Tab-separated table of N, CA and C in Angstrom:
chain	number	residue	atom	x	y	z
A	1	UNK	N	19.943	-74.837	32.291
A	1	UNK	CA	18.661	-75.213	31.762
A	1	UNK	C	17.794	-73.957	31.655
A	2	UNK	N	17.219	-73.779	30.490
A	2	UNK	CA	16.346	-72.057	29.788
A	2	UNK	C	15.314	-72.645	29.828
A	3	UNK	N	14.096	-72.426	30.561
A	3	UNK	CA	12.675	-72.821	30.288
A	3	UNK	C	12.191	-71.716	29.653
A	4	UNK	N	11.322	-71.794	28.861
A	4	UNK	CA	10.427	-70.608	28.430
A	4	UNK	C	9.195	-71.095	27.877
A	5	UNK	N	8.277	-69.996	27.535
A	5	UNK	CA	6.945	-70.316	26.939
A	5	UNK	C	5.997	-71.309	27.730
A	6	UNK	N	5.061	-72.009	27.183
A	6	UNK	CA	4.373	-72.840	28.024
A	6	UNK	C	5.081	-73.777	28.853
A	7	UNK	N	6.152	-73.817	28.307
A	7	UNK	CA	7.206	-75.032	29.450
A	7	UNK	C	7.106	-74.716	30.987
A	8	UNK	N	6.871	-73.287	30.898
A	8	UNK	CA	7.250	-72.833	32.175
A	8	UNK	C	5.485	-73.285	33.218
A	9	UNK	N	4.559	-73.604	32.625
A	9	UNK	CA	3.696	-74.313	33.269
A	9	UNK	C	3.843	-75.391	34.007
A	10	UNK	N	4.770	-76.526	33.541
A	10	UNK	CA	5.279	-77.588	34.524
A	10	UNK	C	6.032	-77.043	35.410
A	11	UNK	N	6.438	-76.063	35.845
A	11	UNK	CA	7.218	-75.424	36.858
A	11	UNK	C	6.253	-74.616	37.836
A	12	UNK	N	5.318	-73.735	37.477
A	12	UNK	CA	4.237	-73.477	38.417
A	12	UNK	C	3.128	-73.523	38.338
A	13	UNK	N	2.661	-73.993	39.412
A	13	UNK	CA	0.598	-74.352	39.261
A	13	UNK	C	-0.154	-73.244	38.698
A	14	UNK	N	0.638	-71.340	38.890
A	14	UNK	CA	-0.181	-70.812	38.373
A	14	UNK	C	-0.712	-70.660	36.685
A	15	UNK	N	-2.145	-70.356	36.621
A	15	UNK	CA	-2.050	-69.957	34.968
A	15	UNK	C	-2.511	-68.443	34.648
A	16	UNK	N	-2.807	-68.105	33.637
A	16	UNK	CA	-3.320	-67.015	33.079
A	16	UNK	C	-4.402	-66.768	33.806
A	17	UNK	N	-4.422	-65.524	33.982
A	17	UNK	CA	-4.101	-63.989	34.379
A	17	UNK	C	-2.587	-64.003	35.212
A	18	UNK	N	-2.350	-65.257	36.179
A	18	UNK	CA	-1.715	-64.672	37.247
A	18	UNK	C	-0.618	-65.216	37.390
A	19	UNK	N	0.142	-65.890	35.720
A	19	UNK	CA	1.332	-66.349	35.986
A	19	UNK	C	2.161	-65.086	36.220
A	20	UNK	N	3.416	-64.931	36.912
A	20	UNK	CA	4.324	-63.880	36.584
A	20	UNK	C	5.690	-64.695	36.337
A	21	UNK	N	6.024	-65.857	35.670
A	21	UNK	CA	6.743	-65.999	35.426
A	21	UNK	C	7.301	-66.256	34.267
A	22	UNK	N	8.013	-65.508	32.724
A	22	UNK	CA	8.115	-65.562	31.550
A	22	UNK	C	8.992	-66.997	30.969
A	23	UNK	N	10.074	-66.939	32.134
A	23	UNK	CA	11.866	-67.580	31.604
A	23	UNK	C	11.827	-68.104	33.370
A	24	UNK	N	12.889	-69.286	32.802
A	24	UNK	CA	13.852	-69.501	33.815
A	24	UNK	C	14.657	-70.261	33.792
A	25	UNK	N	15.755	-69.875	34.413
A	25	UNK	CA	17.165	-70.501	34.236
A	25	UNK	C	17.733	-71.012	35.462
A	26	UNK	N	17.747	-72.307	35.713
A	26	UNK	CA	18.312	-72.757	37.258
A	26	UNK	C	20.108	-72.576	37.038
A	27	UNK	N	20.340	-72.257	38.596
A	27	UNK	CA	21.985	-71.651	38.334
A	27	UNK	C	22.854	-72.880	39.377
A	28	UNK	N	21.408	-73.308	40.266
A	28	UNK	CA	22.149	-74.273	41.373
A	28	UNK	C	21.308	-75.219	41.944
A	29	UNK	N	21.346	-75.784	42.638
A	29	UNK	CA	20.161	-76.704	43.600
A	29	UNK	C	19.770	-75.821	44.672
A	30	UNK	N	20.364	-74.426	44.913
A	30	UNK	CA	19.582	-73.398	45.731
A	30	UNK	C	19.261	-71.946	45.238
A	31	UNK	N	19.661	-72.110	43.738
A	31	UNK	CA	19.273	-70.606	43.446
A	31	UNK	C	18.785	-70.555	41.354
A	32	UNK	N	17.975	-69.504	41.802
A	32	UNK	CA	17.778	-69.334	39.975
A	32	UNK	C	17.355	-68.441	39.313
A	33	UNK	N	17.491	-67.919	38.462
A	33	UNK	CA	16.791	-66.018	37.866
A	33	UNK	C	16.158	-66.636	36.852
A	34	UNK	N	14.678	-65.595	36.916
A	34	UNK	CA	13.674	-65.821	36.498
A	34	UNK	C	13.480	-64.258	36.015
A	35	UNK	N	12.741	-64.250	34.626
A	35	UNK	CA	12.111	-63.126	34.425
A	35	UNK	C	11.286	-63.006	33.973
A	36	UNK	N	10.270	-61.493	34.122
A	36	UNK	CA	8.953	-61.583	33.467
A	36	UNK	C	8.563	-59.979	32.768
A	37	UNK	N	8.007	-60.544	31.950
A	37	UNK	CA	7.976	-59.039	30.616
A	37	UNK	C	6.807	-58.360	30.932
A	38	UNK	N	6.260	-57.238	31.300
A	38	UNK	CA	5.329	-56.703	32.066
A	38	UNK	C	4.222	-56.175	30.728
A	39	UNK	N	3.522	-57.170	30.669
A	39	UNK	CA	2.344	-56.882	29.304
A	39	UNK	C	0.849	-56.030	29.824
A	40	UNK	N	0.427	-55.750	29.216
A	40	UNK	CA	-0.568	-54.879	29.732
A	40	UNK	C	-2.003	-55.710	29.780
A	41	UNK	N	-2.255	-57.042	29.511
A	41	UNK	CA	-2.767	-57.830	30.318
A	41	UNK	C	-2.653	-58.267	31.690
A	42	UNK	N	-1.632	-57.747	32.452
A	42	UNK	CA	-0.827	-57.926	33.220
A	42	UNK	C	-2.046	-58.190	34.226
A	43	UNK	N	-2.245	-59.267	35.324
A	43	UNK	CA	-3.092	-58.929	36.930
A	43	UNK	C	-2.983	-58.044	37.352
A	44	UNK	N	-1.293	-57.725	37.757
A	44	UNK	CA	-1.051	-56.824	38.766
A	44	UNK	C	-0.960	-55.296	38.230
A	45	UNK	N	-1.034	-54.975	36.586
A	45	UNK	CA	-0.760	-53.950	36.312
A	45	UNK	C	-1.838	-52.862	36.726
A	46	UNK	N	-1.829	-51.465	37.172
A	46	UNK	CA	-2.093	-50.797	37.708
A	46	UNK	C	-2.695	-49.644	36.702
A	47	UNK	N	-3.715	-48.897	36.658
A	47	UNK	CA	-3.893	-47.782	35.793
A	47	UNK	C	-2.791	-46.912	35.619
A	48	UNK	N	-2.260	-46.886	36.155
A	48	UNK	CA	-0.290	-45.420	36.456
A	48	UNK	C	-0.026	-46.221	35.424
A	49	UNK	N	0.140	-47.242	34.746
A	49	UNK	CA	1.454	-48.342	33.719
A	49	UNK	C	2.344	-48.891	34.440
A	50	UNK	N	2.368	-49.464	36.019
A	50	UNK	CA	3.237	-49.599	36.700
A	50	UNK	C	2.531	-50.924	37.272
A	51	UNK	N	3.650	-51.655	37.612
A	51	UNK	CA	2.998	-53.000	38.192
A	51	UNK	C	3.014	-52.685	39.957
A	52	UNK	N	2.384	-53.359	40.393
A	52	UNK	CA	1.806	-52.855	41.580
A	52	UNK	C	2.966	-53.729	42.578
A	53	UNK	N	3.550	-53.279	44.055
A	53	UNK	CA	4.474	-53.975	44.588
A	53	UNK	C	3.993	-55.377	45.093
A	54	UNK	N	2.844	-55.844	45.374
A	54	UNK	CA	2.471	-56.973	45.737
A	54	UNK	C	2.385	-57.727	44.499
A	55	UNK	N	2.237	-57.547	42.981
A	55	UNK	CA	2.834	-58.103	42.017
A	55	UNK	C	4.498	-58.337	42.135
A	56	UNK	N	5.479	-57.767	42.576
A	56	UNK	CA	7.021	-57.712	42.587
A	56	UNK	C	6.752	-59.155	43.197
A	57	UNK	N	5.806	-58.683	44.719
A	57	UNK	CA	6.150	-60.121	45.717
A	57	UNK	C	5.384	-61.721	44.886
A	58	UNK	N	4.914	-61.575	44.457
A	58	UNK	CA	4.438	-62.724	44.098
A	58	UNK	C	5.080	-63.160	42.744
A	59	UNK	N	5.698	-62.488	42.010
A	59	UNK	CA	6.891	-62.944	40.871
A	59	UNK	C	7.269	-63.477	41.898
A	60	UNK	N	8.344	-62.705	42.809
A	60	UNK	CA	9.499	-63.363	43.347
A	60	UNK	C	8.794	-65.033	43.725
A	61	UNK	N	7.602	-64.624	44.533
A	61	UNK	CA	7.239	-65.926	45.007
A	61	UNK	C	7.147	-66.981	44.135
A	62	UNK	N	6.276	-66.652	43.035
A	62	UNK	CA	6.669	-67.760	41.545
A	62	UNK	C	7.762	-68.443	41.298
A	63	UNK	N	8.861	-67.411	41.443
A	63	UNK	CA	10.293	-67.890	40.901
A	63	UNK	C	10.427	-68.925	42.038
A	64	UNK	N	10.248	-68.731	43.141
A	64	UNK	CA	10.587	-69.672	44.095
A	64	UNK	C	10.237	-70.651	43.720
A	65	UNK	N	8.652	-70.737	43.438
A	65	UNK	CA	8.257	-71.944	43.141
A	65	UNK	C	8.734	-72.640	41.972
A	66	UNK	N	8.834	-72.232	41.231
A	66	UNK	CA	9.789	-72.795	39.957
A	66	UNK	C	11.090	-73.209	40.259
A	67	UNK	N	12.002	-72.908	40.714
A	67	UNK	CA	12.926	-73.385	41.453
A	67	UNK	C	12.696	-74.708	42.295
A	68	UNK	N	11.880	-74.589	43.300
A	68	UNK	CA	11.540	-75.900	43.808
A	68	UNK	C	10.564	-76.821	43.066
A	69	UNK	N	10.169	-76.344	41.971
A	69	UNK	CA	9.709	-77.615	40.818
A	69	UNK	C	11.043	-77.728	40.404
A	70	UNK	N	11.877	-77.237	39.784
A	70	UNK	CA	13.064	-77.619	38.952
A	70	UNK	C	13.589	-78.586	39.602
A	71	UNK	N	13.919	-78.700	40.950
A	71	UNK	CA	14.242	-79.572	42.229
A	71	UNK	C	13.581	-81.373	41.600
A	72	UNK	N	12.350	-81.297	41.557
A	72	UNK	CA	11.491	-82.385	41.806
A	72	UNK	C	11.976	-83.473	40.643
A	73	UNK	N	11.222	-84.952	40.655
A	73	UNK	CA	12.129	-85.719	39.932
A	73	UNK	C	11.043	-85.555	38.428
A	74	UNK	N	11.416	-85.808	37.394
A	74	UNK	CA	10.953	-85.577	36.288
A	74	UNK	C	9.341	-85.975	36.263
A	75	UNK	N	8.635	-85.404	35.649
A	75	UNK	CA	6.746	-85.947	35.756
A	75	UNK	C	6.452	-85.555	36.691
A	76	UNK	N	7.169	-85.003	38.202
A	76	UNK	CA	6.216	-84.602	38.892
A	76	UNK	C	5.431	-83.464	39.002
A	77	UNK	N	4.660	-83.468	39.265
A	77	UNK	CA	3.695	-82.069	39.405
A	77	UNK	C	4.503	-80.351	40.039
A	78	UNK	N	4.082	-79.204	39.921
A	78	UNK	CA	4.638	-78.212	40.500
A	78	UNK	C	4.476	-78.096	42.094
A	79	UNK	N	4.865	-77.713	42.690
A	79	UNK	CA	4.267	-77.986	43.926
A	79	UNK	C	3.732	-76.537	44.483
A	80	UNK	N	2.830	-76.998	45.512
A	80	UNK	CA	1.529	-76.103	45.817
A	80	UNK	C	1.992	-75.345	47.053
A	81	UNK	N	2.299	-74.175	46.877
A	81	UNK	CA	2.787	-73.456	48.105
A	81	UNK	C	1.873	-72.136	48.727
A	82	UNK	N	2.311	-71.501	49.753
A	82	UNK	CA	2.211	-70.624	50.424
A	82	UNK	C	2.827	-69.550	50.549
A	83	UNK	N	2.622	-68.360	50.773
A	83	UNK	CA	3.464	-67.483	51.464
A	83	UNK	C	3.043	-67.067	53.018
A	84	UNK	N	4.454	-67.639	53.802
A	84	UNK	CA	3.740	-67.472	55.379
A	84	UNK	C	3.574	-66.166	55.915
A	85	UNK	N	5.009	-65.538	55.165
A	85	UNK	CA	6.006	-64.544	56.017
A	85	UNK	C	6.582	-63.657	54.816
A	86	UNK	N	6.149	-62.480	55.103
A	86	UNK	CA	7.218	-61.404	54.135
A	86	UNK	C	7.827	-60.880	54.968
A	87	UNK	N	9.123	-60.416	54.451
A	87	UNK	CA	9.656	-59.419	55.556
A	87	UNK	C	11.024	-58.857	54.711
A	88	UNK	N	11.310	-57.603	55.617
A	88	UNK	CA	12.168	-56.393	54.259
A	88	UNK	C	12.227	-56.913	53.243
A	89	UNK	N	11.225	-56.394	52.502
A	89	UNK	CA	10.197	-55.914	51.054
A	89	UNK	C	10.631	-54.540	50.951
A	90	UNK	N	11.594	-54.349	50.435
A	90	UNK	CA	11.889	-52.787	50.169
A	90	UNK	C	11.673	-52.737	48.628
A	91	UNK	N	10.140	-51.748	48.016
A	91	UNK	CA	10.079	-51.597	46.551
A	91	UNK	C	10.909	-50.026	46.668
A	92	UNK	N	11.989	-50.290	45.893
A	92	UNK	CA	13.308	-48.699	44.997
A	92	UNK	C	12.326	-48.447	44.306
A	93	UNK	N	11.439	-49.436	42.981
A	93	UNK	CA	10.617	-48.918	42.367
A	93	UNK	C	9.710	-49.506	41.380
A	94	UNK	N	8.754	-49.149	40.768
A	94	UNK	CA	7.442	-50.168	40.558
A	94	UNK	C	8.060	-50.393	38.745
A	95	UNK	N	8.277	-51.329	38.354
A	95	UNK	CA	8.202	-51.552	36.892
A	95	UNK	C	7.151	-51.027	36.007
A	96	UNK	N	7.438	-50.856	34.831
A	96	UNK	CA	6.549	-49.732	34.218
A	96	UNK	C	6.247	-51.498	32.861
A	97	UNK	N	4.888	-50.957	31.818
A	97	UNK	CA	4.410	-51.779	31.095
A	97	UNK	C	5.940	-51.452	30.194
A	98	UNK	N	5.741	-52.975	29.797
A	98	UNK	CA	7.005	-53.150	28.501
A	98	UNK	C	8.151	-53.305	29.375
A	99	UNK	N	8.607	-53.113	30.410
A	99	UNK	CA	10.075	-53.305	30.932
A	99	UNK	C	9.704	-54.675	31.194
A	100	UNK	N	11.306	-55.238	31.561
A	100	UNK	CA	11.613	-56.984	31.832
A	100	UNK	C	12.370	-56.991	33.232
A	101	UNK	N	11.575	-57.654	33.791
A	101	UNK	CA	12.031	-57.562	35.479
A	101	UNK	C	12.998	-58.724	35.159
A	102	UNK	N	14.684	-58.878	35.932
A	102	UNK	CA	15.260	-60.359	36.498
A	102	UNK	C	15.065	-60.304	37.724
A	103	UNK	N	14.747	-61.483	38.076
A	103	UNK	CA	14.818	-61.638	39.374
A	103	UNK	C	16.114	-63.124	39.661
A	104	UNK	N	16.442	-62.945	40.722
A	104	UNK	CA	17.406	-63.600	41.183
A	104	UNK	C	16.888	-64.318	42.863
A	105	UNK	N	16.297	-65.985	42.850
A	105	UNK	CA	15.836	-65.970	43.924
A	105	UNK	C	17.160	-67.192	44.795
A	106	UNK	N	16.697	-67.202	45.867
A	106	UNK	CA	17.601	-67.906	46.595
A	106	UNK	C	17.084	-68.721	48.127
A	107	UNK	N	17.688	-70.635	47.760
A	107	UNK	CA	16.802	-71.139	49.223
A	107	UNK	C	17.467	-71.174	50.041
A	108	UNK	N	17.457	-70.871	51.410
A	108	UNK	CA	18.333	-70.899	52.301
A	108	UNK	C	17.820	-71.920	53.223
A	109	UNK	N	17.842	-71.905	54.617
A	109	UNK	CA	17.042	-73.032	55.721
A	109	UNK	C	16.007	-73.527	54.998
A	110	UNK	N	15.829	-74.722	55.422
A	110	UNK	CA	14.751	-75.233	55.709
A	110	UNK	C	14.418	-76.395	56.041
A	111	UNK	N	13.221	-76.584	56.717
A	111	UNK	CA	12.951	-77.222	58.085
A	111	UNK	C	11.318	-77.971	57.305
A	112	UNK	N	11.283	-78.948	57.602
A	112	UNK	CA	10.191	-79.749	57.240
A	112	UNK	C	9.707	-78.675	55.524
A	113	UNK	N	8.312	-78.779	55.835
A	113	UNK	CA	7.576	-78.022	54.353
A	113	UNK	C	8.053	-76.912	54.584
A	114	UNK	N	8.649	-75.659	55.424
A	114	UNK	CA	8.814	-74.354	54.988
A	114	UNK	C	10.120	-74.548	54.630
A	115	UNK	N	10.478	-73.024	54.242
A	115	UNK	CA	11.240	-72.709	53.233
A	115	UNK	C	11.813	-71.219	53.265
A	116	UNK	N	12.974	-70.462	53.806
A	116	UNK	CA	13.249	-69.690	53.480
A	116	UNK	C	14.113	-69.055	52.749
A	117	UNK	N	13.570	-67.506	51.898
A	117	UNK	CA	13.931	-67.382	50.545
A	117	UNK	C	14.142	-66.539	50.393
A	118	UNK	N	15.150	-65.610	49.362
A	118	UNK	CA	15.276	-64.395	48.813
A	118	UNK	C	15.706	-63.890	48.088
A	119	UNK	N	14.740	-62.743	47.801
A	119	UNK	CA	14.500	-62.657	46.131
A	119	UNK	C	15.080	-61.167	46.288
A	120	UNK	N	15.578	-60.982	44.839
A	120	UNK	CA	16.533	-59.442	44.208
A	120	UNK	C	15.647	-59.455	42.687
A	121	UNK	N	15.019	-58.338	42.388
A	121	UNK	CA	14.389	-58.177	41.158
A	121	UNK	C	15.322	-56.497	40.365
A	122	UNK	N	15.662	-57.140	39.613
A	122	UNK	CA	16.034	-55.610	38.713
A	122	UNK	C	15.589	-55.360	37.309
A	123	UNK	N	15.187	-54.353	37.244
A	123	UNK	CA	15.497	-54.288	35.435
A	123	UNK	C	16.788	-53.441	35.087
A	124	UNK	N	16.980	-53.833	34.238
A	124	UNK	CA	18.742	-53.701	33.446
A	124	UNK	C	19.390	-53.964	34.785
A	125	UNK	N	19.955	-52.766	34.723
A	125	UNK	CA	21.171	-52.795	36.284
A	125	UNK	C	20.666	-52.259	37.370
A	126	UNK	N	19.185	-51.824	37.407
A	126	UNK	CA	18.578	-51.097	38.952
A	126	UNK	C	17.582	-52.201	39.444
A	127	UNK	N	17.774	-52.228	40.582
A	127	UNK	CA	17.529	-52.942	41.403
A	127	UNK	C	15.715	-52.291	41.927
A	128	UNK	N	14.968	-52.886	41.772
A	128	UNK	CA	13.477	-52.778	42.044
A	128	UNK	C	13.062	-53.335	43.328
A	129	UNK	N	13.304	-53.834	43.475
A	129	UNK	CA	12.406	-54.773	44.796
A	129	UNK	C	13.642	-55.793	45.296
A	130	UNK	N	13.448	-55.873	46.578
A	130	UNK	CA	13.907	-56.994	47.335
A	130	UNK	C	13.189	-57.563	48.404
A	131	UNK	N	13.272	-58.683	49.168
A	131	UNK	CA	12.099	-59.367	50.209
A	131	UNK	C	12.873	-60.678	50.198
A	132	UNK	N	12.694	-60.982	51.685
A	132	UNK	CA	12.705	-62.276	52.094
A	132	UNK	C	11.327	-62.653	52.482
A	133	UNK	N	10.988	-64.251	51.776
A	133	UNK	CA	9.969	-65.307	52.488
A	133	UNK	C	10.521	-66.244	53.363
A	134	UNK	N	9.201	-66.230	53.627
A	134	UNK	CA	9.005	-67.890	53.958
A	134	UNK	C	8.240	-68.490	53.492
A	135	UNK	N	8.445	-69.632	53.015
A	135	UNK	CA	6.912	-69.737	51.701
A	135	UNK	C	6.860	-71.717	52.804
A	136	UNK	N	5.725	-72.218	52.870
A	136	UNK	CA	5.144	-73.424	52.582
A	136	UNK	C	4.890	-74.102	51.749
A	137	UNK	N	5.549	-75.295	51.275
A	137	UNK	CA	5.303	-75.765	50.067
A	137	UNK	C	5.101	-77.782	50.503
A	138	UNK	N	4.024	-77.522	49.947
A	138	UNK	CA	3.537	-79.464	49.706
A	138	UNK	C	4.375	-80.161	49.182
């Protein structure tokens, strides 16, 4: 399943300025790559032309959330989450305007509303960012 364009609004609560999520493609009931085209409207974009690493984390976090909308039964709403917990967040390196980040996220445990997760972002074949959450989600 390819979401794109406004579709991808029923998948997360965020909107403009601060969606970071372009595409997405569910691969499983625990995993899915998501990508986003780094426009120079961008929130997170930075005066350098580089998106800033707490932009990396909050794609990834998006994708999550899109993933666990993809989950939900048809009509329902996106669901409203958190981030509790970051942890090894290693940015290799900051995406520049015009490149296309994939990200590749993944759910592992989870225990009542949390949720733990982890995300691999690359453009082409180099690897940019990685991080595990824990995200809260309603």
């Amino acid at each position: 399943m390819m979401i794109k364009g406004d579709d991808i609004k029923r998948l997360i609560p965020q909107r403009y300025p601060f969606m970071m999520v372009d595409e997405f493609e569910q691969q499983s009931e625990t995993s899915a790559i998501t990508a986003l085209t780094i426009v120079k409207d961008n929130y997170f974009l930075l005066p350098d032309g580089m998106i800033s690493p707490t932009g990396l984390i909050e794609h990834i976090a998006q994708s999550c959330s899109a993933l666990a909308a993809s989950l939900k039964a048809e009509g329902d709403s996106a669901p409203i989450g958190m981030i509790v917990e970051v942890k090894n967040f290693c940015c290799h390196r900051r995406p520049l305007l015009g490149e296309r980040i994939q990200t590749t996220v993944s759910f592992g445990f989870s225990f009542g509303n949390m949720t733990l997760a982890h995300g691999i972002s690359v453009v082409g074949e180099e690897t940019v960012a990685e991080v595990d959450l824990k995200i809260f989600m309603q």
